[in-house]
């Protein structure tokens, strides 16, 4: 890079450094479009927001880049760490995509020339301007790992990281890096505990409902669902009640007589989570027509639903089995409700050597005929309800919404070719 002498660069960098030191609540940084130098400081600090007038950006960046590259090439001649930190702050705020500068900053952190908590604050401010910066999120992960080695409070770190990733996701749509960072935090800071997973499940529902085109936010929802289904036990009985209501609502399409009182809570909660998400997804698809992200999310939910029910039946069935006694009833009820008819899936009757939660019983324990029949009806009705809801959703798509119609037809093909459901052509209604 060519020399670009700018005597005011050091003063500007010092002012930026001073703002960070004096304002621990600093939350934003941005470039202010001012093309003329009015012979005053281009550094603006108002209401915990930092700004830099655009006329000086090129000059400051060229100055910091040249000085930092010189320092990097001449490592045997040590630069003042305080000067390096000031230059790196200015350079990264203006262009955070240079990996070399982040490596130099890590070297200062390892030498205890910079504070770890202060570094989290710096990167949070930086992300306000560049919310999709992969290098910044990678740097935060590195800092968090160092803090964990120093026995920092995991809960406090988790709260901060979730706030930062949420802010970045709000500032930039489909922010894959922000949502990936959020997943990483739950993995390393929460260890997939049920309480934080359920809290995130609840809070993310409102977010995805107001960002219906955000694939990354919906992918985060899938991440949460996947790990919630793997939990053997949930933290609160409130979840059981909500799950029970979701299942009854899901089954109310045609099985008002069905009860789930004999089914144990773990199965109720797991199925209830998927059922509630399918009902939410149906509502969003019909309210916000033409958003492909919602249809893609639905396919994941249906795959998860089918996989969960199939694995549950396989665990209880053992070797061999017979067809479900409710197959004919499901065919008839689905045909009556949709006026189109659907074909049901093959359904195996569960073995009486498993309990209603799919856990092997003791050698001297067996399910009673009543429990076996209840579980049989429950699993069959869930699969039948899944088919019925897909027919109803496609039929409720408005014919005047052309893009929505295209997505519905694609979904119909997917149901036939991927889930192997023999669903006939469905007529759309107004």
XYZ file of C-alpha atoms in Angstrom:
430
model
C 0.000 0.000 0.000
C 1.288 3.459 -0.868
C 2.356 5.935 1.796
C -0.484 8.219 2.769
C 0.799 10.665 5.373
C -1.960 11.886 7.641
C -0.717 13.705 10.736
C -4.138 13.675 12.416
C -4.369 9.866 12.381
C -2.698 9.385 15.768
C -4.962 11.943 17.394
C -8.074 10.323 15.906
C -6.993 6.860 17.066
C -6.304 8.198 20.551
C -9.772 9.733 20.710
C -11.375 6.452 19.684
C -9.382 4.619 22.361
C -10.442 7.180 24.966
C -14.120 6.701 24.128
C -13.829 2.948 24.704
C -12.119 3.496 28.049
C -14.538 6.144 29.316
C -17.811 4.612 28.134
C -18.326 0.995 29.295
C -21.880 1.162 27.896
C -20.728 1.963 24.371
C -22.907 -0.108 22.062
C -22.551 1.050 18.453
C -19.991 2.210 15.917
C -20.658 3.517 12.432
C -19.293 5.701 9.645
C -21.044 9.071 9.395
C -21.343 10.373 5.801
C -19.486 13.713 6.055
C -17.363 14.394 2.993
C -15.883 17.771 4.050
C -13.373 18.438 6.809
C -14.778 21.185 9.035
C -11.548 21.555 11.038
C -12.939 19.754 14.056
C -12.596 16.261 15.459
C -14.147 13.645 13.160
C -14.770 11.370 16.165
C -18.386 11.622 17.353
C -19.627 10.236 20.646
C -23.328 10.621 21.455
C -25.574 8.513 23.711
C -23.224 5.534 23.920
C -22.722 5.528 20.143
C -19.385 6.122 18.416
C -19.126 7.594 14.937
C -16.318 8.525 12.564
C -16.794 11.048 9.774
C -16.351 9.427 6.390
C -13.888 11.989 4.973
C -11.074 10.649 7.173
C -11.765 6.899 6.936
C -9.458 6.245 4.000
C -6.598 8.220 5.525
C -6.888 6.589 8.954
C -7.097 3.081 7.528
C -4.136 3.557 5.199
C -2.093 4.885 8.116
C -2.981 1.993 10.453
C -2.516 -0.642 7.747
C 0.969 0.581 6.839
C 2.113 0.815 10.475
C 0.732 -2.616 11.359
C 2.267 -4.334 8.331
C 5.624 -2.761 9.132
C 5.347 -4.027 12.709
C 4.395 -7.491 11.487
C 7.311 -7.755 9.087
C 9.835 -6.478 11.634
C 8.988 -8.665 14.602
C 12.521 -8.542 15.931
C 12.025 -4.809 16.537
C 9.369 -4.653 19.181
C 6.668 -2.034 18.896
C 5.034 -0.470 21.922
C 2.090 -2.816 22.834
C -0.118 0.166 23.698
C 0.516 1.656 20.242
C -0.186 -1.691 18.559
C -3.460 -2.052 20.468
C -4.532 1.453 19.414
C -3.644 0.808 15.757
C -5.424 -2.543 15.756
C -8.574 -1.048 17.256
C -8.760 1.570 14.525
C -7.948 -0.837 11.704
C -10.431 -3.506 12.804
C -13.267 -1.055 13.352
C -12.853 0.102 9.768
C -12.123 -3.307 8.207
C -12.641 -6.346 10.480
C -12.051 -8.925 7.733
C -8.235 -8.974 7.937
C -7.199 -12.185 9.707
C -3.658 -10.935 10.316
C -4.932 -8.109 12.505
C -7.001 -10.497 14.626
C -3.955 -12.732 15.076
C -1.920 -9.746 16.236
C -4.660 -8.857 18.676
C -4.655 -12.405 20.084
C -0.922 -12.132 20.644
C -1.501 -9.015 22.747
C -4.211 -10.817 24.730
C -1.927 -13.783 25.360
C 0.754 -11.402 26.587
C -1.830 -9.807 28.955
C -1.520 -6.481 27.152
C -5.282 -6.362 26.645
C -8.151 -7.256 28.964
C -10.309 -10.241 27.984
C -13.588 -8.713 29.143
C -12.670 -5.468 27.396
C -12.076 -7.480 24.236
C -15.620 -8.846 24.351
C -16.875 -5.268 24.632
C -14.743 -4.157 21.692
C -15.964 -6.946 19.396
C -19.588 -6.331 20.422
C -19.272 -2.688 19.319
C -17.538 -3.773 16.121
C -20.374 -6.196 15.314
C -22.879 -3.350 15.482
C -21.440 -2.095 12.179
C -20.425 -5.464 10.684
C -22.960 -7.914 12.197
C -22.064 -10.687 9.755
C -18.301 -10.633 10.349
C -17.141 -14.234 10.686
C -13.709 -13.174 11.954
C -15.252 -11.231 14.848
C -17.395 -14.181 15.952
C -14.407 -16.520 15.694
C -12.418 -14.099 17.868
C -15.191 -14.011 20.467
C -15.154 -17.822 20.643
C -11.403 -17.728 21.212
C -11.788 -15.163 24.017
C -14.641 -17.100 25.643
C -12.531 -20.270 25.684
C -9.712 -18.384 27.401
C -12.152 -17.014 29.981
C -13.490 -20.518 30.644
C -9.959 -21.695 31.360
C -9.745 -18.856 33.882
C -12.903 -20.148 35.614
C -15.183 -17.341 34.452
C -18.903 -17.569 35.252
C -20.506 -19.679 32.495
C -24.004 -18.315 33.036
C -22.817 -14.722 32.780
C -20.830 -15.474 29.644
C -23.792 -17.285 28.087
C -26.091 -14.345 28.751
C -23.674 -11.887 27.135
C -23.063 -14.040 24.082
C -26.766 -14.634 23.525
C -27.385 -10.884 23.680
C -24.631 -10.157 21.164
C -25.761 -12.837 18.712
C -29.382 -11.664 19.026
C -28.339 -8.075 18.310
C -26.329 -9.144 15.268
C -29.222 -11.253 13.958
C -31.571 -8.277 14.309
C -29.173 -6.025 12.392
C -28.618 -8.368 9.438
C -31.161 -10.832 7.933
C -30.198 -14.490 7.477
C -27.130 -13.950 9.624
C -25.721 -17.468 9.565
C -22.652 -16.512 11.612
C -24.722 -14.996 14.431
C -27.010 -18.024 14.740
C -24.077 -20.447 14.468
C -22.390 -18.566 17.299
C -25.564 -18.938 19.341
C -25.532 -22.696 18.768
C -21.870 -22.835 19.764
C -22.646 -20.997 22.998
C -25.397 -23.433 23.990
C -23.027 -26.305 23.246
C -20.023 -25.018 25.216
C -21.602 -22.822 27.882
C -24.907 -24.545 28.596
C -23.905 -28.151 27.798
C -27.380 -28.773 26.360
C -29.057 -28.454 29.756
C -32.849 -28.555 29.563
C -33.500 -25.172 31.225
C -31.561 -22.970 28.750
C -32.769 -25.042 25.788
C -36.405 -24.606 26.794
C -35.866 -20.906 27.454
C -34.367 -20.454 23.991
C -37.176 -22.532 22.468
C -39.750 -20.219 24.020
C -38.006 -16.925 23.196
C -37.086 -17.863 19.625
C -40.731 -18.544 18.738
C -41.573 -14.839 18.767
C -38.443 -14.032 16.750
C -39.094 -16.486 13.908
C -42.751 -15.433 13.836
C -41.670 -11.894 12.958
C -38.818 -12.958 10.612
C -40.592 -15.507 8.425
C -38.020 -15.389 5.612
C -34.996 -15.931 7.839
C -33.634 -19.407 7.048
C -30.903 -19.109 9.697
C -33.340 -18.319 12.502
C -35.481 -21.305 11.545
C -32.367 -23.476 11.372
C -31.641 -22.450 14.969
C -35.165 -23.583 15.850
C -34.384 -26.955 14.288
C -31.172 -27.169 16.293
C -33.115 -26.592 19.525
C -35.812 -29.111 18.619
C -33.248 -31.772 17.766
C -31.551 -31.488 21.145
C -34.807 -31.182 23.093
C -35.959 -34.464 21.562
C -32.740 -36.109 22.755
C -33.374 -35.086 26.366
C -34.697 -37.904 28.518
C -36.332 -35.573 31.006
C -37.606 -32.000 30.891
C -37.202 -29.567 33.724
C -40.787 -28.463 34.302
C -44.210 -30.060 34.470
C -45.559 -26.954 32.723
C -43.975 -28.299 29.558
C -46.023 -31.481 29.898
C -49.277 -29.544 30.114
C -48.405 -27.369 27.099
C -47.373 -30.458 25.157
C -50.611 -32.211 26.071
C -52.659 -29.255 24.794
C -50.644 -29.153 21.547
C -51.208 -32.857 20.943
C -54.937 -32.600 21.614
C -55.145 -29.632 19.241
C -53.146 -31.558 16.654
C -55.416 -34.597 16.993
C -58.661 -32.621 17.178
C -58.874 -32.651 13.392
C -60.606 -36.030 13.556
C -59.977 -37.914 16.810
C -61.861 -36.174 19.595
C -62.302 -39.494 21.433
C -58.599 -40.202 21.732
C -56.965 -39.822 25.131
C -53.307 -39.646 26.065
C -53.666 -40.143 29.797
C -52.005 -43.561 29.706
C -48.958 -42.325 27.804
C -46.017 -41.292 29.928
C -44.849 -37.699 30.096
C -41.550 -37.971 28.177
C -43.327 -39.174 25.041
C -46.028 -36.536 25.462
C -43.476 -33.755 25.750
C -41.438 -34.875 22.758
C -44.408 -35.288 20.430
C -45.972 -32.126 21.817
C -42.940 -30.071 20.818
C -43.125 -31.213 17.202
C -46.910 -30.899 17.075
C -46.863 -27.352 18.460
C -44.189 -26.331 15.952
C -46.173 -27.819 13.065
C -49.272 -25.895 14.167
C -47.250 -22.671 14.425
C -45.716 -23.316 11.025
C -49.152 -23.897 9.481
C -50.377 -20.589 10.869
C -47.349 -18.686 9.556
C -47.553 -20.255 6.083
C -51.193 -19.275 5.709
C -50.719 -15.781 7.189
C -47.532 -14.928 5.285
C -47.933 -16.449 1.848
C -44.990 -17.159 -0.434
C -42.125 -17.539 2.061
C -40.062 -20.553 1.038
C -38.181 -20.654 4.345
C -41.375 -21.691 6.141
C -42.016 -24.574 3.744
C -38.419 -25.794 4.097
C -38.769 -25.655 7.865
C -41.962 -27.682 7.635
C -40.189 -30.438 5.747
C -37.636 -30.707 8.509
C -40.430 -30.955 11.081
C -42.230 -33.681 9.155
C -39.017 -35.654 8.729
C -38.362 -35.329 12.460
C -41.925 -36.348 13.274
C -41.837 -39.419 11.069
C -38.361 -40.394 12.253
C -39.363 -40.048 15.895
C -42.541 -42.124 15.542
C -40.807 -44.754 13.416
C -37.918 -45.148 15.836
C -40.323 -45.283 18.760
C -42.325 -48.053 17.111
C -39.163 -49.913 16.087
C -37.911 -49.844 19.674
C -41.185 -51.249 20.965
C -41.805 -53.672 18.144
C -38.666 -55.799 18.380
C -38.482 -58.373 15.588
C -41.496 -58.574 13.303
C -44.969 -57.345 14.130
C -48.365 -56.828 12.643
C -50.223 -53.969 11.044
C -51.946 -51.395 13.198
C -55.580 -52.057 13.951
C -56.502 -48.440 13.200
C -55.378 -48.318 9.558
C -58.877 -48.578 8.095
C -60.294 -46.037 10.501
C -57.554 -43.542 9.671
C -58.155 -43.939 5.954
C -61.878 -43.346 6.377
C -61.555 -40.369 8.707
C -58.913 -38.624 6.590
C -61.041 -39.148 3.488
C -64.112 -37.685 5.159
C -62.254 -34.616 6.468
C -60.244 -33.699 3.380
C -62.789 -34.860 0.767
C -59.798 -36.136 -1.159
C -58.646 -39.160 0.798
C -55.152 -40.089 1.853
C -53.360 -43.385 2.159
C -52.000 -44.239 5.548
C -48.542 -45.445 6.369
C -47.711 -48.993 7.396
C -48.092 -49.224 11.136
C -46.757 -51.978 13.351
C -48.289 -52.947 16.636
C -45.854 -52.363 19.530
C -44.544 -55.264 21.555
C -45.678 -55.678 25.129
C -42.027 -55.946 26.193
C -41.634 -52.171 26.069
C -43.318 -49.561 28.206
C -45.279 -46.661 26.715
C -42.112 -44.577 26.675
C -40.206 -47.079 24.534
C -37.998 -48.232 27.408
C -37.458 -51.994 27.888
C -39.480 -53.373 30.781
C -38.151 -55.599 33.483
C -38.324 -59.329 32.728
C -41.373 -59.774 34.916
C -43.206 -56.723 33.556
C -45.516 -56.499 30.576
C -47.934 -53.916 29.286
C -51.565 -54.634 29.959
C -53.880 -55.088 27.000
C -55.469 -51.703 27.804
C -52.106 -49.922 27.849
C -51.049 -51.625 24.632
C -54.285 -50.662 22.898
C -53.996 -47.032 24.093
C -50.436 -46.752 22.846
C -51.428 -48.379 19.566
C -54.225 -45.840 19.039
C -51.981 -42.967 20.079
C -49.175 -43.668 17.586
C -51.558 -44.470 14.761
C -53.604 -41.347 15.337
C -50.495 -39.153 15.386
C -49.344 -40.444 12.013
C -52.822 -40.122 10.570
C -53.117 -36.579 11.913
C -49.815 -35.661 10.288
C -51.157 -36.751 6.893
C -54.484 -35.003 7.421
C -52.813 -31.695 8.341
C -50.722 -31.723 5.148
C -53.820 -32.242 2.996
C -55.627 -29.454 4.837
C -52.684 -27.036 4.551
C -52.307 -27.489 0.798
C -56.064 -27.185 0.237
C -56.169 -23.926 2.243
C -53.536 -22.159 0.125
C -55.198 -19.356 -1.820
C -55.297 -19.921 -5.594
C -54.671 -16.218 -6.301
C -51.262 -16.426 -4.568
C -49.219 -17.772 -7.476
C -45.913 -18.116 -5.637
C -47.651 -19.779 -2.708
C -49.279 -22.202 -5.137
C -45.903 -23.067 -6.641
C -44.474 -23.758 -3.180
C -47.504 -25.870 -2.241
C -47.103 -28.007 -5.386
C -43.415 -28.495 -4.625
C -44.347 -29.538 -1.091
C -46.904 -32.009 -2.447
C -44.208 -33.593 -4.632
C -41.857 -33.752 -1.668
C -44.473 -35.533 0.432
C -44.936 -38.095 -2.329
C -41.309 -38.706 -3.297
C -39.456 -38.226 -0.002
C -41.913 -39.149 2.748
C -43.529 -41.702 0.408
C -47.069 -40.559 1.208
C -49.597 -41.427 -1.477
C -51.513 -38.147 -1.231
C -53.828 -37.375 -4.171
C -53.958 -33.998 -5.894
C -55.584 -31.431 -3.635
C -57.899 -28.672 -4.837
C -57.105 -25.253 -3.388
C -59.910 -23.232 -1.855
C -60.365 -19.476 -1.444
